[in-house]
Coordinates of C-alpha atoms in Angstrom, one line a residue:
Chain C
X1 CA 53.2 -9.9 132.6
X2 CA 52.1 -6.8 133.4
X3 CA 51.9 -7.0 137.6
X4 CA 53.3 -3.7 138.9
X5 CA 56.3 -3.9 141.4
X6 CA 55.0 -2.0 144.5
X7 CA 54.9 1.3 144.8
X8 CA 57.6 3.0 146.7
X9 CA 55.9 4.5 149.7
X10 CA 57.5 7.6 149.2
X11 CA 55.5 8.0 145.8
X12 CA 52.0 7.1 147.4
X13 CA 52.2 9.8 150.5
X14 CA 49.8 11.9 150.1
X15 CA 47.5 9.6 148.2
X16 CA 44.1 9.1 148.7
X17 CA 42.0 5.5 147.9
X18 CA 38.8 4.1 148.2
X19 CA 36.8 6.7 146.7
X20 CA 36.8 5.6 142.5
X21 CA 33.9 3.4 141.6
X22 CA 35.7 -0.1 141.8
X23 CA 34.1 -1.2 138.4
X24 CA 36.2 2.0 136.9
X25 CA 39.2 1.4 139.4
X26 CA 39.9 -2.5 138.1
X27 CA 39.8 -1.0 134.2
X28 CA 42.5 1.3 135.2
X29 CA 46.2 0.1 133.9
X30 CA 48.5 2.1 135.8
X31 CA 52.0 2.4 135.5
X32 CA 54.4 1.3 138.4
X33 CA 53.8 4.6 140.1
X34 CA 49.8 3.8 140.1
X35 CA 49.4 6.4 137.6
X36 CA 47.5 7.0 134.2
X37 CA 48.4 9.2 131.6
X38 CA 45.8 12.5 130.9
X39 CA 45.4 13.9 128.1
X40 CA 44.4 17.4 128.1
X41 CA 42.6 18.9 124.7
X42 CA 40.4 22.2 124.0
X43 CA 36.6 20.5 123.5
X44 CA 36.1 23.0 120.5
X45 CA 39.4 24.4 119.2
X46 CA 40.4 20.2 119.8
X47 CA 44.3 21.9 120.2
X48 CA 45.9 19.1 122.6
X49 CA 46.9 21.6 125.6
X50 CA 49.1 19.2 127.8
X51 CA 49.5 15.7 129.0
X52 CA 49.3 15.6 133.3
X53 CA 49.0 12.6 135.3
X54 CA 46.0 11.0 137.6
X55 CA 45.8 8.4 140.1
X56 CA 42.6 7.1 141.2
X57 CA 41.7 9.8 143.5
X58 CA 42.6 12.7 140.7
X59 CA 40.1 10.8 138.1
X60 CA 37.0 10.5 140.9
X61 CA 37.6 14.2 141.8
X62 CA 38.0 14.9 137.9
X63 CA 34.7 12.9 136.7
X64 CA 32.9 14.4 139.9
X65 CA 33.9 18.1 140.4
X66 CA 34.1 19.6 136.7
X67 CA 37.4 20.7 137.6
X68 CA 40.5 18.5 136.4
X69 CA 42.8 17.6 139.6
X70 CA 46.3 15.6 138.3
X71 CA 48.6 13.9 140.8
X72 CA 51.6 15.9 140.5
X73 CA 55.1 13.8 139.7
X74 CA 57.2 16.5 140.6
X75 CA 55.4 17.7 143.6
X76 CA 53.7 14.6 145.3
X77 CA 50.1 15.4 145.7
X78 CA 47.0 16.7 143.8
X79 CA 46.8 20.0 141.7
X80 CA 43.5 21.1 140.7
X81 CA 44.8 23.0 137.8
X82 CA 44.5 26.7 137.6
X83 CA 44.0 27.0 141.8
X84 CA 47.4 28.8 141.8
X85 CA 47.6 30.5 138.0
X86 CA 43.8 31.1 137.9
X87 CA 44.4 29.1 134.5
X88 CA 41.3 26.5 135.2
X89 CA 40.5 23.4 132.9
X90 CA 37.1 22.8 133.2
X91 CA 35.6 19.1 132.4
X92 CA 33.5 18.7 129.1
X93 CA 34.1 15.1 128.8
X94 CA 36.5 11.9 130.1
X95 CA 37.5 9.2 127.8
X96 CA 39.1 6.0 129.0
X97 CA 41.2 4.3 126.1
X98 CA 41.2 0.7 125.0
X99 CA 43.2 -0.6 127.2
X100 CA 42.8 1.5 130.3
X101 CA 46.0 3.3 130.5
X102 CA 45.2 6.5 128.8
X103 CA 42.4 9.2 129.4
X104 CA 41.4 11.8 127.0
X105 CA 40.3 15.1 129.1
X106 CA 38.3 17.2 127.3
X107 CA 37.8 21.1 128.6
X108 CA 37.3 24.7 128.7
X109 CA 41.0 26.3 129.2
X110 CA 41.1 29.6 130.7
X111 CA 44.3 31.7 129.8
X112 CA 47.6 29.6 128.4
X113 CA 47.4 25.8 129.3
X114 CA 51.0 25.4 130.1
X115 CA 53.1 27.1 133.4
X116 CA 55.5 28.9 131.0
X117 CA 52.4 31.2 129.4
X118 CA 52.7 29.4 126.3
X119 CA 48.9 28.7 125.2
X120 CA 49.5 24.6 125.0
X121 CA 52.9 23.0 126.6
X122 CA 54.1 22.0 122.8
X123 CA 53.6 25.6 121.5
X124 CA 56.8 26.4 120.0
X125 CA 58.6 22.9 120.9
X126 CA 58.6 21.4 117.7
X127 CA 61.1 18.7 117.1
X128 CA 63.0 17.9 113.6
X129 CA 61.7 15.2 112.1
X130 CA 61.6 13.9 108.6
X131 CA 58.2 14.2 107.2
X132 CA 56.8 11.0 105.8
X133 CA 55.5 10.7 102.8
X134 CA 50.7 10.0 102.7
X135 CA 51.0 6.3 101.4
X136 CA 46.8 7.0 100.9
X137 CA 45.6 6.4 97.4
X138 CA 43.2 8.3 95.9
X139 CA 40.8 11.3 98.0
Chain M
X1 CA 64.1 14.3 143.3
X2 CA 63.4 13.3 139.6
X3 CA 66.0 10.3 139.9
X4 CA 64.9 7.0 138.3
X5 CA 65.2 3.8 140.4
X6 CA 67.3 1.1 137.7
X7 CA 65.1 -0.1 135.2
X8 CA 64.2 -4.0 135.6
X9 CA 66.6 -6.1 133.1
X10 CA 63.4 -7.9 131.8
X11 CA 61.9 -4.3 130.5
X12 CA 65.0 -3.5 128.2
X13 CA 65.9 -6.8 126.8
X14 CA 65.4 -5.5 123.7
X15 CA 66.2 -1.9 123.5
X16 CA 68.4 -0.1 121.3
X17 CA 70.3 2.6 123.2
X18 CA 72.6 5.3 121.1
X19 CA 71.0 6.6 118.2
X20 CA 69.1 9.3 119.3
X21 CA 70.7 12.5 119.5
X22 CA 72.5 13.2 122.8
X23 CA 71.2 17.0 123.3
X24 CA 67.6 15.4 123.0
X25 CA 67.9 12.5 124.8
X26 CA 69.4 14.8 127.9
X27 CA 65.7 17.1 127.4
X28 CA 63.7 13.9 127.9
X29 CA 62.4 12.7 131.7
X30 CA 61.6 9.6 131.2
X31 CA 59.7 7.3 133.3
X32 CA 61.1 4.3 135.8
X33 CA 60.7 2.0 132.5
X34 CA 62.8 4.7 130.8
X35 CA 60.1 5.7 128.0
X36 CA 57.6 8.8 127.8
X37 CA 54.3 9.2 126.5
X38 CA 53.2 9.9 122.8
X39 CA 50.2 11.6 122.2
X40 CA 49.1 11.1 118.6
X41 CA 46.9 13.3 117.2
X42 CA 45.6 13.4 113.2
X43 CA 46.9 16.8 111.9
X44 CA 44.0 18.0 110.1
X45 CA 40.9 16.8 112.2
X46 CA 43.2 17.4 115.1
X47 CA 41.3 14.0 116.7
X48 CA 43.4 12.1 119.4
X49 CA 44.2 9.0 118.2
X50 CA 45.7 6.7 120.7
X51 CA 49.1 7.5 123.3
X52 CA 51.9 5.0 122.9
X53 CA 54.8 4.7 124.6
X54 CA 58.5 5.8 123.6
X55 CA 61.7 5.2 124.7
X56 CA 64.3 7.2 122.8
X57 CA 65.4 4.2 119.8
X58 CA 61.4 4.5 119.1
X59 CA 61.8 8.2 119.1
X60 CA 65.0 8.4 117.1
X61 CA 63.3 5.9 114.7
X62 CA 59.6 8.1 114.7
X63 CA 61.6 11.4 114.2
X64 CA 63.9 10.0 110.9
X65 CA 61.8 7.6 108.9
X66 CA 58.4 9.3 108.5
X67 CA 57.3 6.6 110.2
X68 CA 55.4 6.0 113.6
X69 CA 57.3 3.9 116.2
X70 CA 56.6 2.8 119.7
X71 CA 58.0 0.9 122.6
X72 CA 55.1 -2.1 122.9
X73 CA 55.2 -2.3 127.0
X74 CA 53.1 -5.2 127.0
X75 CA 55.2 -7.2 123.8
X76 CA 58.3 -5.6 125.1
X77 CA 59.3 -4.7 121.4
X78 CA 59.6 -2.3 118.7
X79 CA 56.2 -1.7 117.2
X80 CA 56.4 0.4 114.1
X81 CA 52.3 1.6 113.4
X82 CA 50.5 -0.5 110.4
X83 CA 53.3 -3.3 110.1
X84 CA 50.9 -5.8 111.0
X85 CA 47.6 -4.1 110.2
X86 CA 48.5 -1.7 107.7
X87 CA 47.1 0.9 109.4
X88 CA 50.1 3.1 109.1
X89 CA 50.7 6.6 110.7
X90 CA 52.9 9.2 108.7
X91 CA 54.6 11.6 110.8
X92 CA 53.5 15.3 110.2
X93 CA 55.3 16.9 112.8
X94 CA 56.7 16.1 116.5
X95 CA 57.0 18.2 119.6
X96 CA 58.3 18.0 122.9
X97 CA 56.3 19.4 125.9
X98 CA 57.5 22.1 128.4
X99 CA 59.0 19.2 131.2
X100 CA 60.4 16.4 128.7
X101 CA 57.3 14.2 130.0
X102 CA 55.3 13.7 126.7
X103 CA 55.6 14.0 122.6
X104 CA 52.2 15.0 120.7
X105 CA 52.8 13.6 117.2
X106 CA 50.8 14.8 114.5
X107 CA 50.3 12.1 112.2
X108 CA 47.9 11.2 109.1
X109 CA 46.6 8.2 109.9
X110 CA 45.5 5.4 107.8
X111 CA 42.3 3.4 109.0
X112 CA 41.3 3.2 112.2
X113 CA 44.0 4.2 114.4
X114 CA 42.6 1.1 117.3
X115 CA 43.4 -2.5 117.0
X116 CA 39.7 -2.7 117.7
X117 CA 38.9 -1.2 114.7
X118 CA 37.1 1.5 116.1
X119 CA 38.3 5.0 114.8
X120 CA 40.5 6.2 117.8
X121 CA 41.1 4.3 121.1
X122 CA 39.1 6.7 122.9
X123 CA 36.2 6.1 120.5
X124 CA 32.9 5.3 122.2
X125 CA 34.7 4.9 125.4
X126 CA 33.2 8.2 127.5
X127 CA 32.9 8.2 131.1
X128 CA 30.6 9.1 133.6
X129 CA 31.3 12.6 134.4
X130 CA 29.9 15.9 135.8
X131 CA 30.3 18.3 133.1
X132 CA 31.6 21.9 134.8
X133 CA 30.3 25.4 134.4
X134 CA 32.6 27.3 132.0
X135 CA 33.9 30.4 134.2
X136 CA 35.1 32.4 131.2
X137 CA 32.9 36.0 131.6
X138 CA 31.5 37.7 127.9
X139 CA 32.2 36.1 124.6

C-alpha cells in the first residue's frame, strides 16, 4: 500500500545516504521524493515558524550538528538554514510523529524565520475560513 | 522546474476536484500526490498537534465548514477529524505559507489530537539529538 515508486534520479542528485542510524532510518515514512515533512516552531514563544523538508541525511546532520539542515525542493540539495541570511535555527529538540512522516523541530530563531522578512512564513497569510463553532461542554 | 509528474490513477480515485476557489488553488504547490501539508496547531496553548495531508476538496471543505478535513494517504479518503473518535478539531483560523507548500491550522482540539491517545502525535516521541548553543548575543 504504501511502497514508494522510485525516486526520479534527478530528485536524489546531490543526496547523501548511509549516515542516519538505521533503527531511526526504517521508522522514517517518506514521501515518493524520500522526504519527511519538518516542522519548524520557536521552543519558548511555541509560534510555528515554517514547515521545510529533510531527507535522511538533513535529519542526521539536524539531530547531530544543533543546526537545522532541510533538503531543499526547489533547489536540490541541503540548506543549513540561516548560512546565507544569517537567520540560524538552532536545535532545542526533534520529535518524530506517530507514524514516522512528520518531525517537530524545535529551536532558537535568530531574525525573521521566513525569506520574505516576515518573522514566521504564515505571518500575514491568513486564509478565509468559516470559524467553527467549540462543541466542548462545560470549562 | 516545479512541474509535477501525473499523479497515479489509484491515488485520486476518490477525489473531489472543483470546489475550491480557483485564485487559491492556482497559490497552492502541491506535491506529486497533488496535496500539501497541514500543520495543526491548538490556538491557545499553541501545541502542535499532528500534520495531515490536504489536497484542495479537504481544504475547500476545512476552510467552509468549521470543520477539520484531511486527504487519509494511507485510506485514500476524506477523513473529517473526530468522525470516528469524536475527537473533533474546530477550525480557528487557516494560513498559507510564503511558497504554497504548507497550511498551519489553528484549531481547538477535543481530546487527544493522536489515534494513540496520547495528547499530540509528537507526544513522548523525542529523538536523540545534540542540543545547539544559542548564538543570539545580550538579552
Amino acid at each position: 500500500m504504501s511502497a514508494n515508486p522510485e525516486i526520479p534520479a534527478e530528485k536524489t542528485a546531490g543526496r547523501i545516504v548511509g549516515n542516519l542510524d538505521p533503527d531511526l532510518a526504517a521508522r522514517l515514512k517518506k514521501d515518493g521524493d524520500g522526504l519527511v515533512a519538518a516542522v519548524v516552531q520557536q521552543h519558548d514563544t511555541r509560534e510555528v515558524l515554517m514547515l521545510g523538508w529533510m531527507d535522511e541525511e538533513a535529519l542526521h546532520r539536524t539531530l547531530t550538528t544543533g543546526r537545522v539542515t532541510f533538503w531543499s525542493r526547489s533547489r536540490a540539495e541541503y540548506w543549513r538554514k540561516g548560512d546565507t541570511s544569517g537567520h540560524t535555527q538552532t536545535v532545542k529538540g526533534v520529535s518524530l510523529d506517530c507514524d514516522g512522516d512528520a518531525l517537530l523541530v524545535m529551536v532558537e530563531q535568530i531574525g525573521p524565520a521566513c525569506h520574505t522578512g516576515t518573522p514566521t512564513c504564515f505571518t500575514g497569510r491568513e486564509l478565509e475560513a468559516v470559524v467553527g463553532d467549540d462543541e466542548r461542554e462545560g470549562e
